[in-house]
mmCIF file of N, CA, C and O in Angstrom:
data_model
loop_
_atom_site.group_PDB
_atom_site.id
_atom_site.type_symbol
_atom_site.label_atom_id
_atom_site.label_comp_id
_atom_site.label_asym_id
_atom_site.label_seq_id
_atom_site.Cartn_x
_atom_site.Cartn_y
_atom_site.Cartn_z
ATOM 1 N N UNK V 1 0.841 -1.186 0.000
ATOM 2 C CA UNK V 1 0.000 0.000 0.000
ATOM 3 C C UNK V 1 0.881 1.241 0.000
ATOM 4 O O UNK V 1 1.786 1.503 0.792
ATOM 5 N N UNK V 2 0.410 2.018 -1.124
ATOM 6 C CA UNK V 2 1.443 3.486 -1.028
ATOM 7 C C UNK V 2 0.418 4.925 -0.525
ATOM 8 O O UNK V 2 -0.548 5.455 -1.073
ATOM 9 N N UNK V 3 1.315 5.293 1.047
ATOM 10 C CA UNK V 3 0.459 6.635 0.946
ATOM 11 C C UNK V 3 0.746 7.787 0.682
ATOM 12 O O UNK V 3 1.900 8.164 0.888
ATOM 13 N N UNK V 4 -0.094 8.552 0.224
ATOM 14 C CA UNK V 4 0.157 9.916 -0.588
ATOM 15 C C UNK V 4 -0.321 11.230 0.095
ATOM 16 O O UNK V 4 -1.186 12.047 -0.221
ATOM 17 N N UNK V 5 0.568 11.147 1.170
ATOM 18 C CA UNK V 5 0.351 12.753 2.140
ATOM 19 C C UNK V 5 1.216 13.295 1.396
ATOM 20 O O UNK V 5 1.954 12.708 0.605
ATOM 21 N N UNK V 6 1.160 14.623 1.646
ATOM 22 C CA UNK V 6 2.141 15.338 1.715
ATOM 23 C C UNK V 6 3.867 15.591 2.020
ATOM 24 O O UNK V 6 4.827 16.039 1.392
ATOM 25 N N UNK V 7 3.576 14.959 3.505
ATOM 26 C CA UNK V 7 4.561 14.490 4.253
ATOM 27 C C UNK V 7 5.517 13.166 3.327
ATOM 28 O O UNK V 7 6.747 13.176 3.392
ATOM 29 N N UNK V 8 5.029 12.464 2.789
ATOM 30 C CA UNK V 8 5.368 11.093 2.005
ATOM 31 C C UNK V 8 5.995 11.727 0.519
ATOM 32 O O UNK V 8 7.149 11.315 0.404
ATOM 33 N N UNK V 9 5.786 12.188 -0.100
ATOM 34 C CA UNK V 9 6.229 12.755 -0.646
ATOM 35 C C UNK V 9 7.445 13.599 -0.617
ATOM 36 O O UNK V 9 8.330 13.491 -1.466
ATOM 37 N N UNK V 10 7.496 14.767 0.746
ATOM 38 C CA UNK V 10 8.703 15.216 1.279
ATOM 39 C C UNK V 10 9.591 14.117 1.132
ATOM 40 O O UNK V 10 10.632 14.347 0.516
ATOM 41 N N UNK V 11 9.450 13.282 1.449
ATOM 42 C CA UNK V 11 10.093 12.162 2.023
ATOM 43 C C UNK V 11 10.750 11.313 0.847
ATOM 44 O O UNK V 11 11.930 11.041 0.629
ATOM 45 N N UNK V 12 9.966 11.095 0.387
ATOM 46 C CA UNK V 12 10.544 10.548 -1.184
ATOM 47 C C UNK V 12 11.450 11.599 -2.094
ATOM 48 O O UNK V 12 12.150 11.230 -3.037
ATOM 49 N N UNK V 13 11.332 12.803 -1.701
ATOM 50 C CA UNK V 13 12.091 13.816 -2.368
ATOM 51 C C UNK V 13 13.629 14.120 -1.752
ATOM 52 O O UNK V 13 14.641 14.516 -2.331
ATOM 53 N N UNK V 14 13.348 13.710 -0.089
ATOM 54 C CA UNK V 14 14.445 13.918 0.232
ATOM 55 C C UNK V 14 15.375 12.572 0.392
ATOM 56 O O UNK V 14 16.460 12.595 0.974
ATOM 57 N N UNK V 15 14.917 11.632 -0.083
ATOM 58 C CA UNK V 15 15.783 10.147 -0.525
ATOM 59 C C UNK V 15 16.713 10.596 -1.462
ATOM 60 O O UNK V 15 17.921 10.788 -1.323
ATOM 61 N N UNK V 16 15.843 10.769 -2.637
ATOM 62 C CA UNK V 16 15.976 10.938 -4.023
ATOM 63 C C UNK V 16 17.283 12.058 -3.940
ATOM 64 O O UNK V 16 18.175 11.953 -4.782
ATOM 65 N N UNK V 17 17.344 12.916 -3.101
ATOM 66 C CA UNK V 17 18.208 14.369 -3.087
ATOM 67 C C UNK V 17 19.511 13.249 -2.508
ATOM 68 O O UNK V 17 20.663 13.227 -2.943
ATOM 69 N N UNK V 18 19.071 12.574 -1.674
ATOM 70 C CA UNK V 18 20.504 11.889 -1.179
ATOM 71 C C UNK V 18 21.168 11.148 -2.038
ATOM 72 O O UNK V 18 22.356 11.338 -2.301
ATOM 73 N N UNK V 19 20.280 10.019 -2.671
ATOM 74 C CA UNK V 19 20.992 9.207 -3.309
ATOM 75 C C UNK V 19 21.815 9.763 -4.509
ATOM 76 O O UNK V 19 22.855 9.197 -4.847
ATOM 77 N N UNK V 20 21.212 11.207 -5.348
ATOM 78 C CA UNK V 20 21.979 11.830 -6.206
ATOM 79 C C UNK V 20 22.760 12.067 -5.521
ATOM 80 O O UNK V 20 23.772 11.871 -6.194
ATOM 81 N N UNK V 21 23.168 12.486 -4.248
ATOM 82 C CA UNK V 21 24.525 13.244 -3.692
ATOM 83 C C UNK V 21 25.475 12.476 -3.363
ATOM 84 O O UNK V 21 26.660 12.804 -3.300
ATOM 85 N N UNK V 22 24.835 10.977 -3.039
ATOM 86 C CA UNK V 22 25.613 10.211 -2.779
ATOM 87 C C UNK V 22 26.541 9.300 -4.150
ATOM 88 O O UNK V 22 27.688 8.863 -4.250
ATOM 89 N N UNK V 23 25.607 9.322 -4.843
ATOM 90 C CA UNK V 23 26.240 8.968 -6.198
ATOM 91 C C UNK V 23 27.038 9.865 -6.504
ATOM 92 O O UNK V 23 28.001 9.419 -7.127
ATOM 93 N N UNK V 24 27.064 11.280 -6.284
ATOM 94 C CA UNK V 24 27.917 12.054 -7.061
ATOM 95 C C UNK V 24 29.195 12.363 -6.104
ATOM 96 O O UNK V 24 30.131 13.034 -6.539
ATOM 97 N N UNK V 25 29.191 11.842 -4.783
ATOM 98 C CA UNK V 25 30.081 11.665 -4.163
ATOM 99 C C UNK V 25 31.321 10.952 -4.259
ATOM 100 O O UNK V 25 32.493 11.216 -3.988
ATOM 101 N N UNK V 26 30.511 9.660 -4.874
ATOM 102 C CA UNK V 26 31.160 8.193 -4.909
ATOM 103 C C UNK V 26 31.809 8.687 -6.444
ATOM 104 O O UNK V 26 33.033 8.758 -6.556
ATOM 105 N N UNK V 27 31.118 8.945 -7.345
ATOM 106 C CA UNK V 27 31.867 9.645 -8.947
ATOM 107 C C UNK V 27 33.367 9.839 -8.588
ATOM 108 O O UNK V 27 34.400 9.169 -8.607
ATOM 109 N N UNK V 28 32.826 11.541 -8.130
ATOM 110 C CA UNK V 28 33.408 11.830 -7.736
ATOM 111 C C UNK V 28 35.231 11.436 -6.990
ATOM 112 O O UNK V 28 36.363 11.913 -7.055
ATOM 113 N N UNK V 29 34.645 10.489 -6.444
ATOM 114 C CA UNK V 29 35.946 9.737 -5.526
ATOM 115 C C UNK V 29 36.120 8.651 -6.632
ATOM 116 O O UNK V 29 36.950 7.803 -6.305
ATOM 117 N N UNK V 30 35.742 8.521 -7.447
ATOM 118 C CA UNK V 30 36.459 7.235 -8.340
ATOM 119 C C UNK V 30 37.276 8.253 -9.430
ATOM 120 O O UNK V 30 38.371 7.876 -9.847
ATOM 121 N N UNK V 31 36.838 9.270 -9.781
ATOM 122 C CA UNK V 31 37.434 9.905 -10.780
ATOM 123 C C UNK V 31 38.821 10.252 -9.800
ATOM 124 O O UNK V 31 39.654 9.427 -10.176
ATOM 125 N N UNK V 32 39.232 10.816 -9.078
ATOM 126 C CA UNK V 32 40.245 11.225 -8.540
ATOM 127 C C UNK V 32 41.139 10.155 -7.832
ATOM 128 O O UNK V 32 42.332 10.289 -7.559
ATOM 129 N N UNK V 33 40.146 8.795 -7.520
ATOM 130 C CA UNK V 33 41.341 7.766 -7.880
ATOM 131 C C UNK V 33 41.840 7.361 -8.982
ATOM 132 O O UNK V 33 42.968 6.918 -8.767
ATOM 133 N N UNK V 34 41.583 7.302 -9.942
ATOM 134 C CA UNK V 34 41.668 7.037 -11.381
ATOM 135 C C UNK V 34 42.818 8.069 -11.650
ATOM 136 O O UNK V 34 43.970 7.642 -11.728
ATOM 137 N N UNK V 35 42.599 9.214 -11.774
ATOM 138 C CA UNK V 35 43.638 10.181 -11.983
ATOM 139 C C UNK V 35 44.725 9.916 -11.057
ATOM 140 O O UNK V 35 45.876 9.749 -11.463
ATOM 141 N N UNK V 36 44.385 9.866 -9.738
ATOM 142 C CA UNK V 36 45.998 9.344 -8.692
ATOM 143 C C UNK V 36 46.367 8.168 -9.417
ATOM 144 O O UNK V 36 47.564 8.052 -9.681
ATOM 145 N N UNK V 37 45.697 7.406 -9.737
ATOM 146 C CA UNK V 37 46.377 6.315 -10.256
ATOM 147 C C UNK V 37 47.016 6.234 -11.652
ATOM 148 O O UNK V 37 47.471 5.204 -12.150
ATOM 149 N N UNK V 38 47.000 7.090 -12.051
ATOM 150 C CA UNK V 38 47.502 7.719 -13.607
ATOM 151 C C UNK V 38 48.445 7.867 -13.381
ATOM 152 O O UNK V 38 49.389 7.177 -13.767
ATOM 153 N N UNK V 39 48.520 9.479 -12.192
ATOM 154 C CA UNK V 39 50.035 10.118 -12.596
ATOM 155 C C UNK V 39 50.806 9.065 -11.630
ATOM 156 O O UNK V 39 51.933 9.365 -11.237
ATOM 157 N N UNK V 40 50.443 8.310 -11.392
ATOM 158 C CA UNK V 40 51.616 7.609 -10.341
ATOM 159 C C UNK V 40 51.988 6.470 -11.286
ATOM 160 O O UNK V 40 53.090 6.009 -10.988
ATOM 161 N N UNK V 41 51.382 5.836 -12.396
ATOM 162 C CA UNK V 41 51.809 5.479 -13.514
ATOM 163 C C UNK V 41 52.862 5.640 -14.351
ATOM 164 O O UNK V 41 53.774 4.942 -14.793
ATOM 165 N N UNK V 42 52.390 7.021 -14.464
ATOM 166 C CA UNK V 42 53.122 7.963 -15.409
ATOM 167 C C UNK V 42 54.302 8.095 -14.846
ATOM 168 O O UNK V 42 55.312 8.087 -15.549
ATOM 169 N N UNK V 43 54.374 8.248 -13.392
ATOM 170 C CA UNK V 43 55.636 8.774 -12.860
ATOM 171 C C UNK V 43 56.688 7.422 -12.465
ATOM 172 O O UNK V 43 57.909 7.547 -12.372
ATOM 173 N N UNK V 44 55.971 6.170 -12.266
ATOM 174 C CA UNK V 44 56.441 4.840 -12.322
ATOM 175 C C UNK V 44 57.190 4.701 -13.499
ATOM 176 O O UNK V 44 58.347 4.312 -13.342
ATOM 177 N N UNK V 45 56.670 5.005 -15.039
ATOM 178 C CA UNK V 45 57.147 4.600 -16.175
ATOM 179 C C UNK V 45 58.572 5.733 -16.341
ATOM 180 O O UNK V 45 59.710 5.353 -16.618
ATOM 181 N N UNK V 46 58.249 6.866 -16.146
ATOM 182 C CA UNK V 46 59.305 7.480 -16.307
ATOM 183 C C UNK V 46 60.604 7.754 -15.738
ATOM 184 O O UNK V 46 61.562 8.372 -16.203
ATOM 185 N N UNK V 47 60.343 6.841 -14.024
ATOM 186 C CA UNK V 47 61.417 6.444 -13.152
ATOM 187 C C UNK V 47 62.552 5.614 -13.860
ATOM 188 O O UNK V 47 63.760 5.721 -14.070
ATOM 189 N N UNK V 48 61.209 4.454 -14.198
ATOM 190 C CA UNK V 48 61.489 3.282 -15.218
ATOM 191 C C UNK V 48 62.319 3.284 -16.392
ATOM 192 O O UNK V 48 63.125 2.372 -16.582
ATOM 193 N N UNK V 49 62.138 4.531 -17.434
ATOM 194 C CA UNK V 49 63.054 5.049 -18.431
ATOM 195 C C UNK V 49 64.470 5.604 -18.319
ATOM 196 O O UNK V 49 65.522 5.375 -18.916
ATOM 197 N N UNK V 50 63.889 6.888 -16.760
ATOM 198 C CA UNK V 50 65.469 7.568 -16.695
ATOM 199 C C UNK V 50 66.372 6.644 -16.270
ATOM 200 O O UNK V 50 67.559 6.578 -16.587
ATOM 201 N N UNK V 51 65.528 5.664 -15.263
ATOM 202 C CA UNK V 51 66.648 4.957 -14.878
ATOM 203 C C UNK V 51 67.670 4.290 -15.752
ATOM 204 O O UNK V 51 68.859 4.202 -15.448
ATOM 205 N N UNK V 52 67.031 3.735 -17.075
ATOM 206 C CA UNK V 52 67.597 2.968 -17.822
ATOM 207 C C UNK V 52 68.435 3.876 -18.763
ATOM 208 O O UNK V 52 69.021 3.314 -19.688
ATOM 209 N N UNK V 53 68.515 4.802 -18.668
ATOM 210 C CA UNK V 53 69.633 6.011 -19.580
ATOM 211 C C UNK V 53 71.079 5.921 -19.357
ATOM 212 O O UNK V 53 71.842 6.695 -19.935
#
């Protein structure tokens, strides 16, 4: 059974507000591991090169 106050509604709106924030949280934190994990790549490979000069 679904009820449809007012109040229920608030309520469903303020889920909905979280779970976007929380998703865009979590984005968020994957994109900037992704990038840490790049330049530390990048900076692995190029250790990797000078060393071999």
């Amino acid at each position: 059974m679904s009820c449809r106050t007012p109040g229920h509604r608030g309520a469903r709106r303020t889920i909905a507000v979280t779970v976007y924030l929380v998703t865009g949280v979590l984005t968020a934190a994957a994109v900037a591991a992704a990038v840490w994990f790049g330049v530390a790549a990048v900076q692995s490979v190029w250790e990797h090169a000078l060393a071999r000069m």
